[in-house]
């Protein structure tokens, strides 16, 4: 139920930015172990609107998102967790 509520909060611009950002991340992850997203680039795509934190929250469901200075480092979540013996 919460996911449906989140989906309805997207405006058209935020939805388009999310889709564009996700495509960019997927292209980067095909060749690299991580993708870099500049904070300034994300804000430019949003055209001064709020929504960056909302987009990052949605991305963090599928990826590990870490902020390092003025960049976001996006890595795939490890589904194969090693157990310690």
Coordinates of C-alpha atoms in Angstrom, one line a residue:
X1 CA 0.0 0.0 0.0
X2 CA 2.8 2.4 0.8
X3 CA 4.4 1.9 -2.6
X4 CA 1.2 2.9 -4.4
X5 CA 1.1 6.0 -2.3
X6 CA 4.7 6.8 -3.2
X7 CA 3.9 6.3 -6.9
X8 CA 1.2 8.9 -6.7
X9 CA 3.5 11.6 -5.2
X10 CA 5.6 11.7 -8.4
X11 CA 5.1 14.8 -10.5
X12 CA 5.8 14.5 -14.2
X13 CA 9.2 16.1 -14.0
X14 CA 10.3 14.0 -11.0
X15 CA 9.0 10.9 -12.8
X16 CA 11.0 11.7 -15.9
X17 CA 14.2 12.5 -13.9
X18 CA 13.8 9.2 -12.0
X19 CA 13.5 7.2 -15.3
X20 CA 16.4 9.1 -16.9
X21 CA 18.6 8.6 -13.8
X22 CA 17.8 4.9 -13.6
X23 CA 18.7 4.4 -17.3
X24 CA 22.0 6.3 -16.8
X25 CA 22.8 4.1 -13.7
X26 CA 22.0 0.9 -15.5
X27 CA 24.2 1.9 -18.5
X28 CA 27.1 2.7 -16.2
X29 CA 26.7 -0.6 -14.2
X30 CA 26.9 -2.6 -17.4
X31 CA 30.6 -1.7 -17.7
X32 CA 31.6 -0.5 -14.2
X33 CA 31.1 -1.8 -10.7
X34 CA 29.5 1.5 -9.7
X35 CA 27.9 4.5 -11.2
X36 CA 28.6 8.1 -10.2
X37 CA 25.8 10.7 -10.2
X38 CA 26.8 14.3 -9.6
X39 CA 24.5 16.2 -7.2
X40 CA 24.6 19.3 -9.4
X41 CA 23.5 17.3 -12.5
X42 CA 20.6 15.8 -10.5
X43 CA 19.5 19.3 -9.3
X44 CA 19.8 20.6 -12.9
X45 CA 17.5 17.8 -14.1
X46 CA 15.0 18.6 -11.4
X47 CA 14.9 22.2 -12.7
X48 CA 14.8 23.7 -9.2
X49 CA 12.0 21.4 -7.9
X50 CA 12.2 19.4 -4.8
X51 CA 12.4 15.6 -5.1
X52 CA 16.0 14.6 -5.0
X53 CA 15.6 12.9 -1.6
X54 CA 12.5 11.1 -2.9
X55 CA 14.3 9.9 -6.0
X56 CA 17.3 8.7 -3.9
X57 CA 14.9 6.9 -1.5
X58 CA 13.4 5.0 -4.5
X59 CA 16.8 4.2 -5.9
X60 CA 18.0 2.9 -2.5
X61 CA 15.4 0.1 -2.8
X62 CA 17.3 -1.4 -5.7
X63 CA 20.8 0.0 -5.2
X64 CA 23.3 1.0 -2.5
X65 CA 23.4 4.8 -2.7
X66 CA 26.2 6.6 -0.8
X67 CA 26.9 10.3 -0.8
X68 CA 30.6 11.3 -1.2
X69 CA 31.0 15.0 -1.3
X70 CA 29.2 16.3 -4.3
X71 CA 28.6 12.9 -5.8
X72 CA 26.3 9.9 -5.2
X73 CA 28.0 6.6 -5.7
X74 CA 25.4 3.9 -6.8
X75 CA 26.3 0.2 -6.5
X76 CA 24.1 -2.8 -7.0
X77 CA 22.9 -4.4 -3.8
X78 CA 24.5 -7.7 -3.1
X79 CA 21.9 -10.4 -3.1
X80 CA 24.5 -13.1 -2.3
X81 CA 25.5 -12.4 1.3
X82 CA 28.3 -14.4 2.6
X83 CA 27.8 -15.9 6.0
X84 CA 30.6 -16.0 8.6
X85 CA 31.5 -19.3 10.1

